[in-house]
PDB file of C-alpha atoms in Angstrom:
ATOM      1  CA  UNK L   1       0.000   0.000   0.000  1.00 75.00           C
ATOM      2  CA  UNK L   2       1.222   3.998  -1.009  1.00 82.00           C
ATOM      3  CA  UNK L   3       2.025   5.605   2.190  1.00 88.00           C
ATOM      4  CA  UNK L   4      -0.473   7.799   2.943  1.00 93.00           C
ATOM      5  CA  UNK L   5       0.749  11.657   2.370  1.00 93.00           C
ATOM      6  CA  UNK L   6       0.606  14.535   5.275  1.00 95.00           C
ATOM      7  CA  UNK L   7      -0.677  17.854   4.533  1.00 95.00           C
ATOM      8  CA  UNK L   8       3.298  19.379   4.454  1.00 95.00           C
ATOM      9  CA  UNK L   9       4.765  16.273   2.240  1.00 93.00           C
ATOM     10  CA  UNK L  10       1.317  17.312  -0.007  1.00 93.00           C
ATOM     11  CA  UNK L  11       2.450  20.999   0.148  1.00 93.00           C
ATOM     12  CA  UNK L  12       6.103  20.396  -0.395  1.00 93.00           C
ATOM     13  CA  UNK L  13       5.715  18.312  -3.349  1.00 91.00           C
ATOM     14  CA  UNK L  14       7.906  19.508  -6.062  1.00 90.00           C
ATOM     15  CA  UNK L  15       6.618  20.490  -9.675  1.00 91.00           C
ATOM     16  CA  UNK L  16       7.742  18.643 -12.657  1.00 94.00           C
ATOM     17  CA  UNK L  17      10.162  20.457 -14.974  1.00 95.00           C
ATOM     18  CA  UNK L  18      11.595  19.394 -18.125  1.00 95.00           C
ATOM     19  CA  UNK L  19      14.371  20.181 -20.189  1.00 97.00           C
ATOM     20  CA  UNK L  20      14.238  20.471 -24.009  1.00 96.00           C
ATOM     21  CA  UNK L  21      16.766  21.262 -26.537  1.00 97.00           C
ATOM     22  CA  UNK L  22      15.954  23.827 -28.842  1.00 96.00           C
ATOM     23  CA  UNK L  23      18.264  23.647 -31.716  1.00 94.00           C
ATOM     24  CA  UNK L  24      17.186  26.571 -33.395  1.00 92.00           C
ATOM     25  CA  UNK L  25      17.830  28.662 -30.788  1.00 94.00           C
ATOM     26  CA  UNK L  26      21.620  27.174 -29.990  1.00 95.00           C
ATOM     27  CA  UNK L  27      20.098  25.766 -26.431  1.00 97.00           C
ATOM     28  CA  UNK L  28      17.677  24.074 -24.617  1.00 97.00           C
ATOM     29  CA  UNK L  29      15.257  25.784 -22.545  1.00 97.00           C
ATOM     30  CA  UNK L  30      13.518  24.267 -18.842  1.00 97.00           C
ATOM     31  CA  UNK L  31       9.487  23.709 -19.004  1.00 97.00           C
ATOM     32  CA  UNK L  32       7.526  23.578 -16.038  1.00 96.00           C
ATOM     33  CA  UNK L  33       4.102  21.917 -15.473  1.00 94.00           C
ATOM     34  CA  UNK L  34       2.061  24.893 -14.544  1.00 93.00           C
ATOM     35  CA  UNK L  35       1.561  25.173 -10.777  1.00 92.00           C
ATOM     36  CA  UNK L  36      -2.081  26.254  -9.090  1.00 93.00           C
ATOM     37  CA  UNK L  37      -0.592  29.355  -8.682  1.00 94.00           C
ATOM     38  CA  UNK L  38       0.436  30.077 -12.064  1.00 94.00           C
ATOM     39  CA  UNK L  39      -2.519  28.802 -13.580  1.00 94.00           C
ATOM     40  CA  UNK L  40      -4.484  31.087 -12.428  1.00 96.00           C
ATOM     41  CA  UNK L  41      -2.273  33.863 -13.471  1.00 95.00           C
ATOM     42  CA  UNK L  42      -2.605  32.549 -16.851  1.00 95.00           C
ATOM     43  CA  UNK L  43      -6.350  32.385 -16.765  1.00 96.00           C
ATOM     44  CA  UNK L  44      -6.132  35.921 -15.473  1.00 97.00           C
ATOM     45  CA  UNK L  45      -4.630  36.824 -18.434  1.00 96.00           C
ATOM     46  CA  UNK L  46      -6.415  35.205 -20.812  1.00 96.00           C
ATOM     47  CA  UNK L  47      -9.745  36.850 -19.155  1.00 97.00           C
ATOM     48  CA  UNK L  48      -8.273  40.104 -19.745  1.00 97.00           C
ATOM     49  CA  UNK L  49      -7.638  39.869 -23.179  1.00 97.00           C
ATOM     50  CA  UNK L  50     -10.644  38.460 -23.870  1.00 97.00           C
ATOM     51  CA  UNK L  51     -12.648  41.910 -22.254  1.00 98.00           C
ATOM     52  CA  UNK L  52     -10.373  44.309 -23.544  1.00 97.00           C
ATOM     53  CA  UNK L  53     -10.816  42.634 -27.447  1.00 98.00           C
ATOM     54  CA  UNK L  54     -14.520  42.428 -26.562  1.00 98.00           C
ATOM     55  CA  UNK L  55     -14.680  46.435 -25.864  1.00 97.00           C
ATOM     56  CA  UNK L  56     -12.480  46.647 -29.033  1.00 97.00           C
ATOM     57  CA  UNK L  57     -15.032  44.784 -31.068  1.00 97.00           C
ATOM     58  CA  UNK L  58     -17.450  46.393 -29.474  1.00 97.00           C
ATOM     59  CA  UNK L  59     -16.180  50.119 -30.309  1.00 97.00           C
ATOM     60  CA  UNK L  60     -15.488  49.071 -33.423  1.00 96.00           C
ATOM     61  CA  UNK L  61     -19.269  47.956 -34.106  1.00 96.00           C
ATOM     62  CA  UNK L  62     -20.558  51.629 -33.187  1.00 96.00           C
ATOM     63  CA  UNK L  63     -20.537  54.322 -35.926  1.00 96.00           C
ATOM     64  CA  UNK L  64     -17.447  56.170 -36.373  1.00 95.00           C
ATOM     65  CA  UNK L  65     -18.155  59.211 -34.563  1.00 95.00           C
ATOM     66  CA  UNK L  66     -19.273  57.798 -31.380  1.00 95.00           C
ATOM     67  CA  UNK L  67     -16.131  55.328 -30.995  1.00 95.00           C
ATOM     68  CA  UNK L  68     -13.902  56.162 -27.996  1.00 95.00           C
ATOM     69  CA  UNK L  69     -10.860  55.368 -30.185  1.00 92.00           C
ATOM     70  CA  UNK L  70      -9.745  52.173 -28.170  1.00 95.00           C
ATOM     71  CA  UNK L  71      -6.426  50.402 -29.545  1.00 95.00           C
ATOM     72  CA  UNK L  72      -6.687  46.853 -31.542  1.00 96.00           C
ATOM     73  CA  UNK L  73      -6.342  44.441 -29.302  1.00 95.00           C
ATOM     74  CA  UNK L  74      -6.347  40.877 -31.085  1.00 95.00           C
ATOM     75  CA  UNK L  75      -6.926  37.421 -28.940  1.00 96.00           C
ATOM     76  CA  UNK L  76      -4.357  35.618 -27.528  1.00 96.00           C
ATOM     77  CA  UNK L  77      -3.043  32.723 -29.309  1.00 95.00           C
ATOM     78  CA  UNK L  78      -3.219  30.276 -26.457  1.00 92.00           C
ATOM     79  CA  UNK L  79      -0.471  28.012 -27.265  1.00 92.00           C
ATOM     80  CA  UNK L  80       1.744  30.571 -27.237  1.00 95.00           C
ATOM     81  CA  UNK L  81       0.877  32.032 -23.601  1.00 95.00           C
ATOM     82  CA  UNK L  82       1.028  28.844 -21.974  1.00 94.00           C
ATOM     83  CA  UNK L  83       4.741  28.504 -23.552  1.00 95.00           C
ATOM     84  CA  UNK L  84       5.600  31.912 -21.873  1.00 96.00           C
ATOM     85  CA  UNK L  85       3.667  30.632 -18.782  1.00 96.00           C
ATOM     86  CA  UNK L  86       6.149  27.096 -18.837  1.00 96.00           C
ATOM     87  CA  UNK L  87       9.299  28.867 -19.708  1.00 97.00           C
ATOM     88  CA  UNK L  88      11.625  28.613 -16.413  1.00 97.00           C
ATOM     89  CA  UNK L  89      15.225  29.841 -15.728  1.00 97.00           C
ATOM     90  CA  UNK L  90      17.499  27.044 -14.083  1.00 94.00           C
ATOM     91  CA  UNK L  91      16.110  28.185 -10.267  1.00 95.00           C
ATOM     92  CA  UNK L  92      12.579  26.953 -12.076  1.00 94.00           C
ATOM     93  CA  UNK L  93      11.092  30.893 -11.693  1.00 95.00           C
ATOM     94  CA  UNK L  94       9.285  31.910 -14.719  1.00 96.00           C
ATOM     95  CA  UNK L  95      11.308  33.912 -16.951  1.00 97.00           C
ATOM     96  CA  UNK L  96       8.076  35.369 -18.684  1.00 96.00           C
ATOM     97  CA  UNK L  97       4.962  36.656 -18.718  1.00 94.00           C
ATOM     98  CA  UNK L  98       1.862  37.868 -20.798  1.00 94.00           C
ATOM     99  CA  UNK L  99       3.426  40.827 -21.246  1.00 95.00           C
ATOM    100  CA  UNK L 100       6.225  39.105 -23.155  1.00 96.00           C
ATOM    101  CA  UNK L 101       3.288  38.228 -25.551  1.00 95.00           C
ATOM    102  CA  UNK L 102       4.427  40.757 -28.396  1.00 94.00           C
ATOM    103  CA  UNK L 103       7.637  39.501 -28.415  1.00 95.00           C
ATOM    104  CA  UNK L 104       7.374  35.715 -29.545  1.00 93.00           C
ATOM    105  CA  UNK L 105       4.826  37.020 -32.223  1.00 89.00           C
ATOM    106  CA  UNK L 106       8.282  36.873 -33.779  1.00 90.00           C
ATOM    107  CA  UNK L 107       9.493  33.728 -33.055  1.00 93.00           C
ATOM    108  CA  UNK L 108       9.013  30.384 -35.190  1.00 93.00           C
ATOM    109  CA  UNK L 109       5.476  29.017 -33.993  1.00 94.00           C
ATOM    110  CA  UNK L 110       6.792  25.152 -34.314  1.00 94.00           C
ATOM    111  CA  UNK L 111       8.893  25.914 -32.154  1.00 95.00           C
ATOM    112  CA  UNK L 112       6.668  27.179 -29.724  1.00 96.00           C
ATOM    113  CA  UNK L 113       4.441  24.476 -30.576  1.00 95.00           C
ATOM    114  CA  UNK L 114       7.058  22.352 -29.149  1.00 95.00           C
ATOM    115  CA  UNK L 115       7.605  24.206 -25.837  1.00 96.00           C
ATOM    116  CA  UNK L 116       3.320  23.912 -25.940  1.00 95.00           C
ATOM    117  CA  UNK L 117       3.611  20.281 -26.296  1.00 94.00           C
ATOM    118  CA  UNK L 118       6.645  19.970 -23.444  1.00 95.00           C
ATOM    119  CA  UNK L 119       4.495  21.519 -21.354  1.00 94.00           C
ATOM    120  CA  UNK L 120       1.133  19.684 -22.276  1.00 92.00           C
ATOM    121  CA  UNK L 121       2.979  15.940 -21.335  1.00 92.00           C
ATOM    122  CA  UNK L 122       4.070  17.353 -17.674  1.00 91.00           C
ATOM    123  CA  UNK L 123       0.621  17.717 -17.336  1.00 77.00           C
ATOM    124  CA  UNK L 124      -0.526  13.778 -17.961  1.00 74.00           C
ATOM    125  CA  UNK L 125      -0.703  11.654 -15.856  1.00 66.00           C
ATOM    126  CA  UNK L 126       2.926   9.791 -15.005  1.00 59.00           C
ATOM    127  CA  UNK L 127       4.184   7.008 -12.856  1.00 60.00           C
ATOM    128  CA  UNK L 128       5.599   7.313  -9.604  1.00 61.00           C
ATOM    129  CA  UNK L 129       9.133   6.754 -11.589  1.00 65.00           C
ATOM    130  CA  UNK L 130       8.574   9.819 -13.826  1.00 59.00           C
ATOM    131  CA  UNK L 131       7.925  11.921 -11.265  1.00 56.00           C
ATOM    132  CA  UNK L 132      10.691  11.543  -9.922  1.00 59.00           C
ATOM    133  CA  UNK L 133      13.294  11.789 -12.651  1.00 60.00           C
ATOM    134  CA  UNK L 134      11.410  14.505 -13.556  1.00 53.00           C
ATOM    135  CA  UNK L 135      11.091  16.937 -10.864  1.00 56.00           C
ATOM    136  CA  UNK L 136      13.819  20.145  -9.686  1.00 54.00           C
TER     137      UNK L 136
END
């Protein structure tokens, strides 16, 4: 039988990180499964982009001289946040955040698809085994 967890081994469990090589970028970079915590800060995110496009669209539906002249704001590509959301630096902090967003508009999306899918399998389901080999 699994021992049976306490509420500080539950607290102080580590989350799983993984290191993959990037060869177009001359590197690898460290993925992390997305914490509770971080999550939600993503979700955050995503919320807000979704209102402020909404109020764009929405200003943008009104005729011309009634519009409050609100900036374009287009949605999220959600791949592409969760990679800045997964992207860690070797202590496992994030090294990005939404407002990094404009700035891998630039970069190749497969390989952002790739940091995506990194970070996609650290959230599946595992064996004890994994786990372990693969958590900082």
């Amino acid at each position: 039988m699994a021992t049976l967890l306490s509420r500080s081994a539950i607290l102080a469990a580590p989350v799983s990180t993984k290191d993959i090589e990037i060869p177009e970028w001359g590197g690898s970079v460290r993925v992390r499964a997305l914490s509770v915590s971080r999550r939600v800060e993503l979700l955050d995110a995503i919320a807000l982009n979704e209102r402020e496009h909404s109020a764009w669209t929405i200003d943008q539906s009104k005729p011309e001289e009634e519009r409050e002249g609100l900036t374009r704001v287009d949605l999220y590509d959600q791949s592409v946040l969760i990679a800045l959301f997964a992207i860690v630096d070797d202590d496992n902090e994030p090294m990005f955040s939404a407002d990094d967003y404009a700035a891998f508009g630039e970069l190749d999306y497969a390989t952002i698809a790739q940091i995506w899918h990194a970070q996609h399998d650290l959230g599946k389901p595992r064996s004890v085994e994994d786990v372990k080999k693969n958590s900082g």
